[in-house]
Short mmCIF file of C-alpha atoms in Angstrom, two decimals:
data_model
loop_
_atom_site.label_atom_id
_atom_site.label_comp_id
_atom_site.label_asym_id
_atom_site.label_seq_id
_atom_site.Cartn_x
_atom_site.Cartn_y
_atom_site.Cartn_z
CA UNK A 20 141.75 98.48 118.07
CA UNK A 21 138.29 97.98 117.79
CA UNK A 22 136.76 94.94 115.48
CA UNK A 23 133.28 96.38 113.90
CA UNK A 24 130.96 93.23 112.52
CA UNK A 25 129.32 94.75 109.29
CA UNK A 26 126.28 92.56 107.80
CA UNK A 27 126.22 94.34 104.48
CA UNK A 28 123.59 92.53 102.10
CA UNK A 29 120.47 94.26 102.75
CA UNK A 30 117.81 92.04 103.04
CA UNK A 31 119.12 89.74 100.71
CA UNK A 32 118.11 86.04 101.60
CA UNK A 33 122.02 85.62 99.51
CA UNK A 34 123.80 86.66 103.02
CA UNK A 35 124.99 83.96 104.96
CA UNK A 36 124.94 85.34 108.07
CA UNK A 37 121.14 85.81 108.57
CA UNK A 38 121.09 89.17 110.72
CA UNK A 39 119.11 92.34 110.72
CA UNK A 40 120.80 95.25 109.03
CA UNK A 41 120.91 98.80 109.87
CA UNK A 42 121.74 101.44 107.17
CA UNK A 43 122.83 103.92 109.20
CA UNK A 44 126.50 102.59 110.04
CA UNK A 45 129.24 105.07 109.98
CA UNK A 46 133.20 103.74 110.06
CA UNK A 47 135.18 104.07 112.96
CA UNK A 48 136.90 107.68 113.68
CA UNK A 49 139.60 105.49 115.43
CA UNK A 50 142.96 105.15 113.76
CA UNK A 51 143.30 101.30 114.31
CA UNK A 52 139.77 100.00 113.87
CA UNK A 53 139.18 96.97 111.78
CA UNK A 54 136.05 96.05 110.09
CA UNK A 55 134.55 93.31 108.49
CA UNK A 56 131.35 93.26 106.15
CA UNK A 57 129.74 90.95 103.74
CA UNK A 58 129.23 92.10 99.85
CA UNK A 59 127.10 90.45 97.23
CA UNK A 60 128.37 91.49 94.05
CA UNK A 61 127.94 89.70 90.32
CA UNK A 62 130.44 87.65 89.67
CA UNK A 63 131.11 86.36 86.46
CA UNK A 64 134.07 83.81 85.83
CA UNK A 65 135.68 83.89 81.83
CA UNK A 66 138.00 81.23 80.74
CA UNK A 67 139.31 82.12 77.00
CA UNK A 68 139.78 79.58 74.02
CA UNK A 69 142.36 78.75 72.51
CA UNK A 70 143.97 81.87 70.50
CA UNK A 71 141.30 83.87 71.18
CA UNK A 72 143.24 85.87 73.47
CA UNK A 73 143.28 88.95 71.48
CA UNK A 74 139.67 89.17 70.69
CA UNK A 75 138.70 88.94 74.73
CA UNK A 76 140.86 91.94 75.34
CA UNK A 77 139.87 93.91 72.76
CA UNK A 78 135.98 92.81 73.69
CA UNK A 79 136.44 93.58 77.31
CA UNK A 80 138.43 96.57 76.89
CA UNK A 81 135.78 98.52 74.04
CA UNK A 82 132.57 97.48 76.76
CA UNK A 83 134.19 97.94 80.04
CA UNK A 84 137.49 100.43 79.14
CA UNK A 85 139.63 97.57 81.30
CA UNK A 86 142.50 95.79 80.09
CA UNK A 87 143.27 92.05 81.18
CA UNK A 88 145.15 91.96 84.03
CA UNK A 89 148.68 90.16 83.83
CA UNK A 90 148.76 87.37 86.64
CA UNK A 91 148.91 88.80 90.24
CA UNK A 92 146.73 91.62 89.09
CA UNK A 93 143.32 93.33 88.70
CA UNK A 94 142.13 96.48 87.18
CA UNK A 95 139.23 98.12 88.16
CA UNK A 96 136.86 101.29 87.05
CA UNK A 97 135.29 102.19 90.10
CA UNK A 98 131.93 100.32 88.60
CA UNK A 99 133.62 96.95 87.27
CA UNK A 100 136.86 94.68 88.50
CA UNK A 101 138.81 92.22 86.48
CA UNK A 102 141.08 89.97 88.58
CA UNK A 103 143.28 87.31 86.99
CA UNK A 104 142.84 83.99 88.48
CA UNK A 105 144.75 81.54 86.87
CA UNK A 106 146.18 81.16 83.37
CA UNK A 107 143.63 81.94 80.87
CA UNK A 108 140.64 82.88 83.24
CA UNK A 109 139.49 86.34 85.16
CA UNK A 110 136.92 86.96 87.29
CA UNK A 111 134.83 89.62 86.45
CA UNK A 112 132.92 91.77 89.56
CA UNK A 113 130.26 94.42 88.59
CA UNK A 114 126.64 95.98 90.73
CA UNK A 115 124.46 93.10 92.67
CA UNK A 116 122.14 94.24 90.34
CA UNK A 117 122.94 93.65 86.86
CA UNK A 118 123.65 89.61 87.40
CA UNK A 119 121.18 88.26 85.22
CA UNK A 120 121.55 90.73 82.37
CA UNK A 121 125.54 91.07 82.42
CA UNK A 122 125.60 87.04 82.31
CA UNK A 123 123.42 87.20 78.77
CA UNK A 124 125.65 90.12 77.66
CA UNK A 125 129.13 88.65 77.99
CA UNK A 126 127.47 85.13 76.66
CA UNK A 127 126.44 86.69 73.14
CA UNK A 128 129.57 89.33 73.46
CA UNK A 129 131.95 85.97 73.96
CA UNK A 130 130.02 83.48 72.06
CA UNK A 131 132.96 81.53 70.46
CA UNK A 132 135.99 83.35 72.52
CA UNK A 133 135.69 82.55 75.77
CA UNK A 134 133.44 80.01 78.22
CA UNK A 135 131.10 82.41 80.73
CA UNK A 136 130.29 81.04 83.99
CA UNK A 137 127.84 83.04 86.08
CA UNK A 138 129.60 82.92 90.15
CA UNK A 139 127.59 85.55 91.90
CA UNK A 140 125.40 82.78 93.84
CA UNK A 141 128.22 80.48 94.52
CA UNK A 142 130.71 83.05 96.40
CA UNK A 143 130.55 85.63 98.88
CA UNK A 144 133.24 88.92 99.50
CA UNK A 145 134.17 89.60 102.94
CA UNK A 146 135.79 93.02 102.82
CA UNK A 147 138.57 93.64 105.70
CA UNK A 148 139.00 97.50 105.94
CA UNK A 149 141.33 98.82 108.29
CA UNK A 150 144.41 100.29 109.03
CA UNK A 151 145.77 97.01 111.34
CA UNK A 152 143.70 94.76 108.51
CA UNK A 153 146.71 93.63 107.30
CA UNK A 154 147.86 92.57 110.70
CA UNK A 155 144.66 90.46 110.97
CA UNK A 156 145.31 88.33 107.13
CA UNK A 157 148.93 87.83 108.29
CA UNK A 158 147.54 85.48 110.94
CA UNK A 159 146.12 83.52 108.90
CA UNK A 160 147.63 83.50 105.27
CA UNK A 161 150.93 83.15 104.45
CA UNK A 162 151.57 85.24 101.72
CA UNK A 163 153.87 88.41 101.88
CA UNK A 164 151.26 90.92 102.21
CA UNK A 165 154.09 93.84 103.11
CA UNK A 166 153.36 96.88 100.88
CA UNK A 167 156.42 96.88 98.72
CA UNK A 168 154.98 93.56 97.47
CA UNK A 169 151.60 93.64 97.85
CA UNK A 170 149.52 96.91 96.99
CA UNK A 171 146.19 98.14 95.82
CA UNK A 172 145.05 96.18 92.87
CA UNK A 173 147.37 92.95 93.68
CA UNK A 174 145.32 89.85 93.95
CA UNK A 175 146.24 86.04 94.76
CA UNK A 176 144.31 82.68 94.83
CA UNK A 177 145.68 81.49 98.15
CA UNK A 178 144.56 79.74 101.38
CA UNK A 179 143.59 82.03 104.13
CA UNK A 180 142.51 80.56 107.23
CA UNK A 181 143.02 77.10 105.32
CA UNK A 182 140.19 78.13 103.25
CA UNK A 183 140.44 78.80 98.88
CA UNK A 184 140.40 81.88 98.35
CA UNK A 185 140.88 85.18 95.92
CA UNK A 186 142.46 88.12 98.10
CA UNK A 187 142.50 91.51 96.64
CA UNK A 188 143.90 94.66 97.67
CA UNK A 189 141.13 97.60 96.73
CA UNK A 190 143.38 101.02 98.54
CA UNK A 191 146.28 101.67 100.91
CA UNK A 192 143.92 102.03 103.95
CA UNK A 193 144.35 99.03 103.60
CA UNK A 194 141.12 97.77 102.24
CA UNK A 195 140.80 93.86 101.41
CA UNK A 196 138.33 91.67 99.10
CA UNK A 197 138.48 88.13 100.08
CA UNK A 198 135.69 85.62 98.16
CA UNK A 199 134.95 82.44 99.25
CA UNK A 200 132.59 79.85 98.38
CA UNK A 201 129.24 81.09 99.81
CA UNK A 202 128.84 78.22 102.30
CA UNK A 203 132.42 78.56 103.60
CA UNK A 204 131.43 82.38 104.34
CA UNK A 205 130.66 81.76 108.33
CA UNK A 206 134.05 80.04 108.87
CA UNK A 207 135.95 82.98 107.28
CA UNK A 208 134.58 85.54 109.35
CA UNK A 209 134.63 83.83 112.65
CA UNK A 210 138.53 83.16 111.77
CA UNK A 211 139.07 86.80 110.49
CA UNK A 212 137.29 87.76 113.89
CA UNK A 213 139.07 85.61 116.40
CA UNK A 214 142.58 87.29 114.38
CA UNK A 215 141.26 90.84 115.72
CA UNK A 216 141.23 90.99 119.27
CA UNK A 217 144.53 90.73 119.79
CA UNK A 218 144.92 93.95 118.48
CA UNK A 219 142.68 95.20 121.51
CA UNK A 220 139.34 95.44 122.07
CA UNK A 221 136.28 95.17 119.31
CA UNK A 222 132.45 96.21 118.89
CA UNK A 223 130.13 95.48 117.01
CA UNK A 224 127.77 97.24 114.67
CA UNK A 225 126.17 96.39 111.58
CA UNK A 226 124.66 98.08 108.33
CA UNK A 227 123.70 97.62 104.71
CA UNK A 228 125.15 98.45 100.97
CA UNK A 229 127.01 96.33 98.76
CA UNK A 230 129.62 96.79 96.27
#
C-alpha cells in the first residue's frame, strides 16, 4: 500500500502545513493506496434554544433541503453537511467560499432559535481516502469502525490518536472526514502517517482543491 501526502488548501495562508501545492494530482490506480489531504471548508457550529427544536428543522430543511441528523449521524447534499455533535448542536460544512456570507445568513435566519458560531478558522478536515483507510483509524481510535456499524454518513466525536475529534464516514471506498482544532492539525497527520506504512510502502505527492 502506498501512503500519498495531499496538501489540499491552495494557497491558503489557513493550511497548516505550509507546502507548495500542485493541481495536477491524480489518485492512486492501486487497489490499497491510502491518502491523506487537508480541506478548508466553512464550518458553522448551531446550538438550538430551548423548544425551538422544530423551527431549526423546518429552517434548515426549507434553505438547505437537509433534515437534522439523529445522534451518530449526518446528512449531506453533495454541496452542504449537517453532522450531529452532541445533544442539541450540529455542525454545519458548506464551500471555503461562502464563510463570511453563510455566517450572516444563518445569524438573521436563526436569530432567536438557535446560537451560530462561525468554526471555519478554528478547525481543519483531514480526509483519509482509501481502501485500507480504515485499517489506518483502527490504530489509533477505538471505536468500532467495522461496516455493519459504521457506514457512509455515520459520524462520532471521539479521540483519535488521543486527539478531539469529529470522524465522518463520506462513501464505502472508504472515505473519512476527521476535524480537528486547526493547531492540532500537524500532530494528526504525522500520527495518521506513521499508522500507514505498515500496510507497505508510501509516496508522496501533493495537490490542491478543497471541499
Amino acid at each position: 500500500m502506498s501512503t500519498q501526502k495531499i496538501l489540499t488548501s491552495g494557497p491558503d495562508p489557513s493550511s497548516q502545513f505550509g507546502e507548495p501545492m500542485n493541481p495536477s494530482f491524480e489518485p492512486s490506480s492501486e487497489s490499497n493506496f491510502v491518502s491523506i489531504s487537508e480541506h478548508h471548508p466553512t464550518i458553522m457550529q448551531m446550538t438550538v434554544r430551548r423548544g425551538q427544536l422544530p423551527s431549526l428543522a423546518e429552517i434548515l430543511g426549507r434553505r438547505f433541503g437537509l433534515n437534522l441528523p439523529q445522534p451518530g449521524n449526518s446528512y449531506s447534499n453533495g454541496i452542504y453537511t449537517l453532522l450531529w455533535v452532541q445533544p442539541g448542536s450540529w455542525l454545519l460544512h458548506g464551500p471555503t467560499e461562502v464563510s463570511e456570507t453563510l455566517f450572516m445568513e444563518l445569524a438573521s435566519l436563526l436569530a432567536g432559535i438557535a446560537a451560530v458560531v462561525d468554526q471555519t478558522h478554528g478547525k481543519c478536515v483531514l480526509r483519509l481516502l482509501g481502501p485500507k483507510s480504515r485499517e489506518v483509524l483502527a490504530r489509533c481510535c477505538r471505536l468500532d469502525l467495522h461496516p455493519r456499524v459504521f457506514g457512509p454518513g455515520r459520524c462520532a466525536v471521539t479521540l483519535v490518536a488521543h486527539l478531539p475529534c469529529v470522524l465522518r464516514q463520506i462513501d464505502e471506498t472508504p472515505c473519512f472526514d476527521l476535524m480537528v482544532a486547526s493547531s492540532l492539525a500537524r500532530w494528526l497527520f504525522d500520527e495518521l502517517q506513521e499508522g500507514s506504512p505498515v500496510f507497505g510502502p508510501r509516496s508522496h505527492a501533493a495537490s490542491s482543491g478543497s471541499c
